[in-house]
Coordinates of C-alpha atoms in Angstrom, one line a residue:
Chain A
M1 CA 1.9 -12.6 11.0
N2 CA 3.7 -12.2 8.0
S3 CA 6.8 -9.5 7.7
T4 CA 6.6 -6.8 5.1
E5 CA 9.8 -8.1 3.7
E6 CA 8.3 -11.5 3.2
L7 CA 5.2 -10.3 1.6
V8 CA 7.0 -8.3 -0.8
A9 CA 9.4 -11.5 -1.7
R10 CA 6.5 -13.7 -1.7
V11 CA 4.6 -11.2 -4.3
R12 CA 7.9 -11.6 -6.5
H13 CA 7.6 -15.0 -6.6
G14 CA 4.0 -14.7 -7.7
D15 CA 1.8 -15.2 -4.5
E16 CA -1.5 -13.6 -4.9
E17 CA -2.8 -14.2 -1.7
A18 CA 0.9 -12.4 -0.3
F19 CA -0.7 -9.2 -2.5
R20 CA -4.0 -9.4 -1.1
L21 CA -2.2 -9.2 2.5
I22 CA -0.5 -5.8 1.3
F23 CA -3.6 -4.5 0.0
D24 CA -5.6 -5.5 3.5
R25 CA -2.7 -3.8 5.7
Y26 CA -2.8 -0.9 3.7
A27 CA -6.1 -0.3 1.3
R28 CA -7.6 1.6 4.2
P29 CA -4.9 3.9 4.9
L30 CA -4.0 4.8 1.5
I31 CA -7.9 5.4 0.4
S32 CA -7.8 7.8 3.6
F33 CA -5.0 9.8 2.6
V34 CA -6.2 9.7 -1.3
Y35 CA -9.4 10.9 -0.2
D36 CA -7.8 13.7 1.8
M37 CA -6.4 15.0 -1.6
V38 CA -8.9 14.7 -3.9
G39 CA -12.2 14.8 -1.5
S40 CA -14.2 12.5 -3.8
R41 CA -15.2 9.4 -2.0
E42 CA -15.6 7.1 -6.1
L43 CA -12.3 9.0 -7.7
A44 CA -10.4 7.8 -4.3
E45 CA -11.4 4.4 -4.6
D46 CA -10.1 4.5 -8.2
L47 CA -7.3 6.2 -7.7
T48 CA -6.3 3.6 -4.8
Q49 CA -6.8 0.9 -7.2
E50 CA -4.6 2.9 -9.7
T51 CA -2.3 2.5 -7.0
F52 CA -2.0 -0.7 -6.3
V53 CA -2.2 -1.7 -9.5
R54 CA 1.1 0.2 -10.3
A55 CA 2.8 -0.9 -7.2
Y56 CA 2.3 -4.6 -8.5
K57 CA 3.9 -3.5 -12.0
S58 CA 6.7 -1.7 -10.4
L59 CA 7.6 -3.8 -7.3
G60 CA 11.0 -4.7 -9.0
A61 CA 11.9 -1.2 -8.2
L62 CA 11.1 -1.3 -4.6
R63 CA 15.0 -1.4 -3.3
D64 CA 14.2 -1.6 0.5
E65 CA 11.6 -3.8 1.4
T66 CA 11.0 -2.6 4.8
K67 CA 10.2 1.3 3.2
L68 CA 7.1 -0.7 1.2
S69 CA 4.4 1.8 3.6
T70 CA 6.3 4.7 2.3
W71 CA 6.8 3.5 -1.2
L72 CA 3.2 3.1 -1.2
F73 CA 2.2 6.5 0.1
G74 CA 4.6 7.3 -2.5
I75 CA 2.8 6.1 -5.6
A76 CA -0.7 7.3 -4.3
K77 CA 0.7 10.7 -3.8
N78 CA 1.6 11.0 -7.6
V79 CA -1.7 9.1 -8.5
A80 CA -3.3 11.4 -6.7
R81 CA -1.9 14.7 -7.7
E82 CA -2.0 13.5 -11.5
S83 CA -5.5 13.6 -11.0
L84 CA -5.7 16.7 -9.8
R85 CA -3.9 18.1 -12.6
T86 CA -6.3 16.6 -15.0
R87 CA -9.2 17.8 -13.1
A88 CA -7.8 21.3 -12.8
R89 CA -7.6 20.7 -16.3
E90 CA -11.3 20.0 -17.2
S91 CA -12.5 22.4 -14.8
R92 CA -10.5 25.7 -13.9
N93 CA -12.5 25.5 -10.5
V94 CA -11.9 22.9 -8.6
H95 CA -12.9 24.3 -5.4
V96 CA -16.4 25.1 -6.1
D97 CA -17.3 21.4 -7.1
D98 CA -15.5 20.3 -3.7
E99 CA -17.2 22.4 -1.6
A100 CA -20.6 21.2 -3.3
E101 CA -19.9 17.8 -2.5
V102 CA -19.0 18.5 0.9
F103 CA -22.2 20.3 1.5
E104 CA -23.7 17.3 -0.5
L105 CA -22.1 15.0 2.8
C106 CA -23.3 17.5 5.5
D107 CA -27.0 16.9 4.0
G108 CA -27.3 13.4 4.9
Q109 CA -29.5 11.5 7.3
R110 CA -30.6 13.8 10.5
G111 CA -29.5 11.5 13.4
P112 CA -28.7 12.1 17.0
A113 CA -27.5 15.7 18.3
G114 CA -23.8 14.2 18.3
Q115 CA -23.9 12.1 15.2
L116 CA -25.2 15.8 13.5
L117 CA -22.4 17.6 15.1
D118 CA -19.8 15.0 13.9
K119 CA -21.1 14.9 10.6
E120 CA -21.0 18.7 10.6
L121 CA -17.6 18.3 11.8
N122 CA -16.4 15.9 9.3
G123 CA -17.4 18.2 6.3
V124 CA -16.1 21.6 7.7
I125 CA -13.1 19.6 8.3
Q126 CA -12.7 18.3 4.7
S127 CA -13.7 21.7 3.1
A128 CA -11.2 23.6 4.9
L129 CA -8.4 20.6 3.8
L130 CA -9.3 21.1 0.3
R131 CA -9.0 24.5 0.2
L132 CA -5.7 23.9 1.3
D133 CA -3.1 24.5 -1.8
E134 CA -2.0 21.0 -3.2
D135 CA 1.8 21.1 -1.1
K136 CA 0.5 21.9 2.5
R137 CA -2.4 19.6 2.0
L138 CA -0.1 16.4 1.1
V139 CA 2.2 17.4 4.2
F140 CA -0.9 18.4 6.4
T141 CA -2.6 14.9 5.8
L142 CA 0.6 12.6 6.1
K143 CA 1.6 14.6 9.3
V144 CA -1.4 15.1 11.1
F145 CA -3.9 12.1 9.9
Q146 CA -1.4 9.6 8.7
Q147 CA 1.1 10.3 11.9
R148 CA 4.0 9.9 9.4
S149 CA 7.5 11.4 10.9
Y150 CA 9.1 14.3 9.3
E151 CA 11.6 12.0 7.6
E152 CA 8.7 9.6 6.2
I153 CA 7.1 13.0 4.4
A154 CA 10.4 14.1 3.0
E155 CA 10.6 10.6 1.4
I156 CA 7.2 10.9 0.3
T157 CA 7.1 13.7 -1.1
G158 CA 10.6 14.8 -2.2
F159 CA 9.9 17.9 -0.3
S160 CA 13.2 19.3 2.2
I161 CA 12.4 18.8 5.5
G162 CA 12.7 23.0 6.0
K163 CA 10.0 23.0 3.1
L164 CA 7.5 20.7 4.8
K165 CA 8.1 21.9 8.3
T166 CA 7.0 25.6 6.7
D167 CA 4.2 24.2 4.8
L168 CA 3.1 22.1 7.7
H169 CA 3.1 25.4 9.9
R170 CA 0.9 27.2 7.2
A171 CA -1.2 24.7 6.8
R172 CA -2.2 24.4 10.6
A173 CA -2.7 27.9 10.9
E174 CA -4.8 27.9 8.3
M175 CA -6.7 24.9 9.0
R176 CA -6.8 26.7 12.7
R177 CA -8.3 29.7 10.8
R178 CA -11.2 28.4 9.3
L179 CA -12.0 25.4 11.9
G180 CA -11.8 28.3 14.7
P181 CA -15.6 27.9 16.1
Y182 CA -15.3 23.9 16.6
L183 CA -11.9 24.1 18.0
G184 CA -13.8 26.7 20.2
G185 CA -16.6 24.2 21.1
E186 CA -13.4 21.7 22.4
Q187 CA -11.6 23.5 24.2
Chain B
M1 CA 14.2 28.3 27.9
K2 CA 12.2 31.8 27.1
C3 CA 8.9 31.8 25.4
E4 CA 10.1 32.8 22.4
E5 CA 12.2 30.0 22.1
C6 CA 9.7 27.4 23.4
L7 CA 6.5 28.5 21.3
P8 CA 8.3 28.5 17.5
L9 CA 8.8 24.9 18.4
L10 CA 5.7 23.5 19.8
E11 CA 3.9 21.9 16.8
E12 CA 7.4 20.4 16.2
F13 CA 7.7 18.7 19.8
A14 CA 4.0 17.7 19.8
D15 CA 4.9 16.3 16.4
G16 CA 7.7 14.4 18.7
E17 CA 10.1 15.7 16.0
V18 CA 12.2 17.8 18.4
D19 CA 15.9 16.8 19.7
R20 CA 16.3 15.2 23.4
R21 CA 17.8 18.0 24.8
T22 CA 15.2 20.5 23.6
S23 CA 12.5 18.3 24.3
E24 CA 14.0 18.5 28.0
L25 CA 14.2 22.3 28.2
M26 CA 10.7 22.6 26.7
G27 CA 9.2 20.1 29.1
A28 CA 10.9 21.9 32.0
H29 CA 9.8 25.6 30.8
M30 CA 5.7 24.2 30.2
A31 CA 6.1 23.0 33.6
A32 CA 6.5 26.6 34.7
C33 CA 4.9 28.7 32.4
A34 CA 1.2 28.9 32.0
E35 CA 0.9 30.4 28.6
C36 CA 2.9 28.0 26.9
A37 CA 1.5 25.1 28.6
E38 CA -1.7 26.5 27.3
A39 CA -0.6 26.9 23.7
F40 CA 0.3 23.1 24.1
D41 CA -2.9 22.1 25.5
A42 CA -4.5 24.1 22.8
L43 CA -2.3 22.0 19.8
S44 CA -3.4 18.4 21.8
A45 CA -6.8 19.7 21.5
E46 CA -6.6 20.5 18.0
Q47 CA -5.0 17.3 16.9
E48 CA -7.9 15.4 19.1
M49 CA -10.3 16.8 17.2
Y50 CA -8.7 15.9 13.4
L51 CA -8.3 12.1 14.9
R52 CA -12.4 12.3 15.5
Y53 CA -12.6 13.0 11.6
D54 CA -14.4 10.3 10.3
R55 CA -14.2 9.9 6.0
E56 CA -16.9 7.3 6.5
L57 CA -14.8 5.0 3.6
E58 CA -14.8 2.0 3.6
V59 CA -12.6 -1.4 1.9
S60 CA -15.3 -3.1 -0.2
P61 CA -14.1 -6.7 -1.4
A62 CA -14.8 -5.3 -4.4
M63 CA -12.0 -3.2 -4.9
W64 CA -9.5 -6.3 -4.3
H65 CA -11.4 -7.6 -6.9
A66 CA -10.9 -5.0 -9.4
V67 CA -7.1 -4.6 -8.2
S68 CA -7.1 -8.4 -9.0
E69 CA -8.3 -8.6 -12.0
R70 CA -6.1 -5.4 -13.4
I71 CA -3.0 -6.6 -12.1
A72 CA -3.6 -10.2 -13.7
E73 CA -2.8 -8.5 -17.0
A74 CA 0.5 -7.3 -15.7
P75 CA 3.8 -8.5 -17.4
A76 CA 5.4 -11.1 -14.9
E77 CA 8.9 -10.3 -15.3
R78 CA 8.6 -7.3 -13.5
V79 CA 7.6 -8.7 -10.7
A80 CA 9.6 -11.7 -10.5
K81 CA 12.7 -10.2 -11.8
P82 CA 14.1 -7.2 -10.4
V83 CA 17.8 -8.0 -11.4
P84 CA 18.0 -7.8 -15.1
L85 CA 18.8 -11.0 -16.4
L86 CA 21.7 -9.9 -18.5
T87 CA 23.6 -8.2 -15.7
R88 CA 23.0 -11.4 -13.4
L89 CA 24.4 -13.4 -16.5
R90 CA 27.4 -11.3 -16.6
G91 CA 28.3 -11.9 -13.5
Q92 CA 28.3 -15.4 -13.7
L93 CA 30.4 -15.2 -16.7
A94 CA 33.1 -13.2 -14.8
I95 CA 33.2 -15.4 -11.6
V96 CA 33.7 -18.6 -14.4
L97 CA 36.2 -16.4 -16.6
G98 CA 38.0 -15.5 -13.1
A99 CA 38.2 -19.1 -12.0
L100 CA 39.2 -20.3 -15.1
A101 CA 42.3 -17.6 -15.3
L102 CA 43.7 -19.4 -12.3
R103 CA 44.1 -22.9 -13.7
P104 CA 45.4 -22.8 -17.2
A105 CA 45.6 -26.6 -18.1
L106 CA 41.7 -26.5 -16.8
A107 CA 41.2 -23.5 -19.0
S108 CA 42.6 -25.4 -22.1
S109 CA 40.7 -28.5 -21.1
M110 CA 37.6 -26.2 -21.1
A111 CA 38.0 -24.6 -24.2
L112 CA 38.6 -28.2 -26.3
L113 CA 35.4 -29.0 -24.3
L114 CA 33.8 -25.7 -26.2
V115 CA 35.1 -26.6 -29.2
G116 CA 33.4 -30.2 -29.3
V117 CA 30.3 -28.9 -27.7
A118 CA 30.2 -26.2 -30.4
A119 CA 30.7 -28.7 -33.3
G120 CA 28.0 -31.1 -32.0
V121 CA 25.1 -27.8 -31.5
L122 CA 26.2 -27.1 -35.3
W123 CA 26.0 -30.7 -36.7
F124 CA 22.4 -31.0 -34.8
M125 CA 21.3 -27.6 -35.8
Q126 CA 22.1 -28.7 -39.8
A127 CA 20.5 -32.0 -39.4
P128 CA 16.7 -32.4 -40.5
R129 CA 14.2 -32.5 -37.8
P130 CA 10.4 -33.4 -37.4
V131 CA 7.9 -31.2 -36.5
R132 CA 5.7 -32.6 -33.9
R133 CA 2.3 -33.6 -34.8
E134 CA 0.6 -33.3 -31.6
T135 CA 2.0 -29.7 -30.8
I136 CA 0.1 -28.6 -34.3
A137 CA -2.7 -30.0 -33.3
R138 CA -3.0 -28.6 -29.7
S139 CA -2.6 -25.4 -31.2
T140 CA -5.0 -25.8 -33.8
P141 CA -8.4 -25.4 -31.7
V142 CA -7.2 -21.9 -30.0
P143 CA -10.0 -19.5 -31.1
D144 CA -9.3 -16.2 -32.3
T145 CA -9.5 -14.4 -29.1
K146 CA -7.5 -11.6 -27.4
P147 CA -4.3 -12.7 -26.2
P148 CA -3.4 -14.2 -22.9
S149 CA -2.0 -11.6 -20.3
G150 CA 2.1 -11.8 -20.6
G151 CA 1.9 -14.2 -23.4
V152 CA 2.6 -14.3 -27.1
P153 CA -0.2 -12.3 -29.0
N154 CA -2.4 -14.7 -31.2
P155 CA -0.8 -15.1 -34.7
G156 CA -4.0 -14.8 -36.6
P157 CA -5.2 -16.9 -39.7
L158 CA -2.7 -19.9 -39.6
P159 CA -5.0 -23.4 -40.8
D160 CA -3.5 -23.1 -43.8
R161 CA 0.0 -23.9 -42.7
V162 CA -0.7 -26.0 -39.9
E163 CA -2.3 -28.2 -42.6
S164 CA 0.7 -28.6 -45.1
V165 CA 2.8 -29.2 -42.4
E166 CA 1.0 -31.9 -40.7
G167 CA 2.7 -35.3 -40.0
D168 CA 5.7 -36.5 -38.8
V169 CA 7.4 -34.7 -41.5
P170 CA 11.0 -33.2 -41.8
R171 CA 11.3 -29.7 -42.9
T172 CA 13.5 -30.6 -46.0
A173 CA 10.6 -32.7 -47.2
T174 CA 8.2 -30.2 -48.0
P175 CA 9.6 -29.4 -51.6
H176 CA 6.9 -27.0 -52.8
K177 CA 8.0 -24.5 -50.3
N178 CA 10.8 -22.3 -50.4
D179 CA 13.2 -20.9 -47.7
A180 CA 11.3 -18.3 -47.0
Q181 CA 8.2 -20.0 -46.5
L182 CA 10.0 -22.6 -44.7
A183 CA 10.9 -19.8 -42.1
S184 CA 7.6 -18.1 -41.9
A185 CA 6.0 -21.8 -41.2
S186 CA 8.7 -22.5 -38.5
Q187 CA 8.0 -18.7 -36.8
S188 CA 3.9 -19.8 -36.9
V189 CA 4.7 -23.0 -35.3
K190 CA 6.6 -21.4 -32.8
L191 CA 4.2 -18.8 -32.2
M192 CA 1.4 -21.0 -32.1
K193 CA 2.9 -23.5 -29.6
A194 CA 3.6 -20.3 -27.5
S195 CA -0.1 -19.4 -27.6
A196 CA -0.9 -22.9 -26.8
T197 CA 1.4 -23.4 -24.1
P198 CA 0.2 -22.1 -20.6
T199 CA 2.7 -19.4 -19.8
R200 CA 3.2 -19.1 -15.9
R201 CA 1.5 -15.9 -14.4
P202 CA 2.4 -14.8 -10.9
F203 CA -1.8 -14.7 -10.4
N204 CA -4.3 -13.8 -12.7
P205 CA -7.9 -15.0 -11.4
G206 CA -10.0 -13.1 -13.8
V207 CA -8.3 -14.5 -16.6
A208 CA -11.0 -17.0 -18.0
G209 CA -8.4 -19.3 -19.8
D210 CA -7.2 -20.9 -16.3
V211 CA -10.8 -21.8 -15.3
L212 CA -13.2 -21.5 -17.7
P213 CA -14.6 -24.5 -18.3
S214 CA -16.7 -24.1 -21.2
E215 CA -17.3 -21.5 -23.9
N216 CA -21.0 -21.7 -23.4
H217 CA -21.3 -21.4 -20.0
P218 CA -19.3 -18.4 -18.8
V219 CA -18.4 -18.5 -15.3
A220 CA -18.8 -15.0 -13.3
Q221 CA -16.6 -13.2 -11.9
D222 CA -16.4 -14.3 -8.2
D223 CA -17.3 -17.6 -9.8
V224 CA -13.7 -17.5 -11.3
L225 CA -11.8 -16.1 -8.3
L226 CA -13.5 -19.1 -6.0
S227 CA -12.4 -21.7 -8.5
V228 CA -8.6 -20.1 -8.4
Q229 CA -8.1 -19.5 -4.9
P230 CA -10.2 -21.5 -2.7
S231 CA -8.2 -20.0 -0.1
L232 CA -9.7 -16.9 0.0
L233 CA -12.8 -18.8 1.7
D234 CA -10.9 -19.0 5.0
D235 CA -12.5 -17.9 8.3
D236 CA -10.2 -14.8 8.6
V237 CA -11.3 -13.3 5.2
L238 CA -14.7 -14.1 5.4
A239 CA -14.8 -12.4 8.6
I240 CA -13.1 -9.3 7.3
N241 CA -15.5 -9.3 4.6
T242 CA -18.3 -9.8 6.7
R243 CA -17.1 -7.1 8.8
L244 CA -16.4 -4.3 6.5
L245 CA -20.5 -4.5 5.8
D246 CA -21.2 -4.8 9.3
P247 CA -22.2 -1.2 10.2
E248 CA -22.4 -2.2 14.0
E249 CA -18.5 -2.6 14.0
K250 CA -18.0 0.8 12.4
E251 CA -17.4 1.8 16.3
V252 CA -15.0 -0.9 16.7
A253 CA -13.2 0.4 13.4
R254 CA -12.4 3.6 14.6
H255 CA -11.4 2.9 17.5
V256 CA -8.5 0.6 16.0
E257 CA -8.0 3.5 13.6
H258 CA -7.5 5.8 16.6
A259 CA -5.4 3.1 18.5
Q260 CA -3.3 2.5 14.8
L261 CA -2.4 6.1 14.9
L262 CA -1.9 6.6 18.8
L263 CA 0.8 3.5 18.4
R264 CA 2.3 5.5 15.5
S265 CA 2.4 8.7 17.0
F266 CA 4.4 7.0 20.1
R267 CA 6.6 5.0 17.5
N268 CA 7.6 8.3 15.9
A269 CA 8.2 9.6 19.2
R270 CA 12.1 11.4 19.4
D271 CA 14.3 8.2 20.5
T272 CA 18.0 9.6 20.4
E273 CA 21.1 8.1 21.4
G274 CA 22.2 8.8 24.9
E275 CA 20.7 9.2 28.2
G276 CA 17.6 11.5 28.4
V277 CA 14.0 11.3 28.7
I278 CA 11.1 11.4 25.7
N279 CA 7.9 13.6 26.3
I280 CA 4.9 11.7 25.3
A281 CA 2.5 13.6 27.6
Y282 CA 0.2 13.6 24.8
E283 CA 0.3 10.0 23.8
K284 CA -0.1 9.0 27.5
S285 CA -3.5 10.7 27.9
Q286 CA -4.7 9.6 24.5
S287 CA -4.0 6.1 25.3
R288 CA -5.9 6.1 28.9
K289 CA -8.9 7.2 26.7
L290 CA -8.7 4.6 24.1
L291 CA -7.9 2.1 27.0
D292 CA -11.2 2.3 28.7
Q293 CA -12.8 2.3 25.4
N294 CA -11.1 -0.7 24.5
I295 CA -12.1 -2.6 27.8
S296 CA -15.6 -2.0 26.6
L297 CA -15.6 -2.8 23.1
Q298 CA -13.6 -6.3 24.1
L299 CA -16.0 -7.3 26.7
E300 CA -19.0 -6.5 23.7
A301 CA -17.0 -8.3 21.4
E302 CA -16.9 -11.3 23.4
A303 CA -20.4 -11.5 24.5
A304 CA -21.2 -11.1 21.0
G305 CA -18.9 -14.1 20.1
N306 CA -17.0 -12.1 17.7
K307 CA -13.4 -13.5 18.0
T308 CA -11.7 -11.6 15.6
T309 CA -12.5 -8.6 17.2
A310 CA -12.3 -9.7 21.1
R311 CA -8.8 -11.0 19.6
I312 CA -7.6 -7.7 18.0
L313 CA -8.5 -5.9 21.1
N314 CA -6.8 -8.0 23.1
S315 CA -3.4 -8.0 21.3
L316 CA -4.0 -3.8 22.0
E317 CA -4.6 -3.7 25.5
P318 CA -1.2 -4.4 26.9
F319 CA 0.0 -1.3 24.7
L320 CA -2.4 1.0 25.8
L321 CA -1.8 -0.3 29.1
D322 CA 1.8 0.3 29.2
I323 CA 1.7 3.6 27.3
S324 CA -0.8 4.9 30.1
N325 CA 1.6 3.5 32.8
L326 CA 4.4 5.3 31.8
R327 CA 5.9 8.5 33.2
D328 CA 5.3 11.9 31.9
E329 CA 9.0 11.7 31.0
P330 CA 9.6 8.3 30.6
S331 CA 13.6 7.4 30.0
R332 CA 14.6 6.4 26.7
D333 CA 14.9 2.4 27.5
E334 CA 11.2 2.3 28.5
V335 CA 9.6 3.6 25.5
R336 CA 12.6 1.8 23.6
S337 CA 10.8 -1.4 25.2
I338 CA 7.5 -1.0 24.4
K339 CA 8.7 -0.2 20.6
D340 CA 10.3 -3.2 20.4
R341 CA 7.5 -5.2 21.7
M342 CA 5.6 -3.2 19.1
Q343 CA 7.9 -4.5 16.4
K344 CA 8.1 -7.7 17.4
K345 CA 4.0 -7.9 17.5
E346 CA 3.7 -6.0 14.7
I347 CA 1.0 -4.5 16.2
I348 CA 0.1 -1.4 13.9
A349 CA 0.3 -4.0 10.9
S350 CA -2.2 -6.3 12.9
L351 CA -4.4 -3.3 13.2
Q352 CA -4.3 -2.0 9.8
V353 CA -5.3 -5.5 8.6
Y354 CA -8.2 -4.9 10.8

């Protein structure tokens, strides 16, 4: 197995296969993260591609190769935020569009009851996520879905530990309030 | 510890972000306090529900192709040169000068040598230099297409200049050209040489210039990729691509993703210096659940002859087993031992690749 440092060094020497391995390793968590931020499948794919292209172009700026993952998430965060700003300018009410998309997802094929419940739950979680404000969604996604430590989240977002703790606590509370019925069912 | 102190810290505790001493106190308190233990269980159930969140996203092979095409246009120097050239040269010059400063005799010898070299270079630059015919000949058939990435742009209409300097004619032997024209011709030849000479790029499978056999038979994007990178056809890559398209592997993919999150959570569990324990109750319970599933999925993969899946699940099993078998509050060394092995085996990276 290639270590991250080796892969970065190989890419810096022009090794395509090494960059492909980096892509294979990080594409899935990054696309999930971006999707949680923007709420659109196609847009998440495009933005993940943009993240890797930017990473490739500025790989020389990566000082600590052991933090490649954190660095990539930092780029993805910037790319997602830029996209959200652009969309916000284009449409004053992003949440309405996102909700429509969520319901569209929920209206998929009807399968067994369990699958339907899971699908519904997915839709509800995504809807609740998109209702969080941007900072809270960012911190919540990185902690709860990506299992990043507070220190890593602080590096990715540039927030202080105090701010991210506050945002995370409030995000959890909001999510809990919106997912109340489903949480009751879980217990 | 009291409930008023314990409850506000529950989320940090569940995130593995409280220090060792606080973790011990909270663990002891929750063992005796039903209210706080219930709140912690609710938080764990919440986390479990989030882990079931399935975005139904797939990383398609087309995504890599798109990235690959776009990075082929990226300037190579940004990748290859993290340290600016001038900075490196300055450092090397400083070392040389520093060495000379200690040896006056050597310094004077080197100075004389430099004067000699400089005189030689000046003489060489003033002497008439022939323009080689084959350089121009190579440049001529380059069509006026968009410039290759990272290379020098096509200089535009040049045939008249090419004809005028044809042959092994010294520059001084073209009496109908004035100095400005000569400089222009020289620049043109340099530009053409640059555009005709293949520049080394890190990789650019999408650039047709590298592989296109003929203008009349344009090669499809996938063909170009295969021509440039035959190594991409190895079994693992094919297996990955096939897996991405196979809906039956979705359950395994989800399992692997959950396992990856679990291992990441375990890795982030607070590991402070000094004696003490780490509370990993949540990771332990998750690990047990995943272990059962891992065994059954591994058996299915083996029965189906899916070696890649069986191999990844097999490599995951010891970690799930070890975490499941830990005590409720294992010592720092016990946890560190598993973390070290996780790092050594790079299991999280393997799961991510899967």
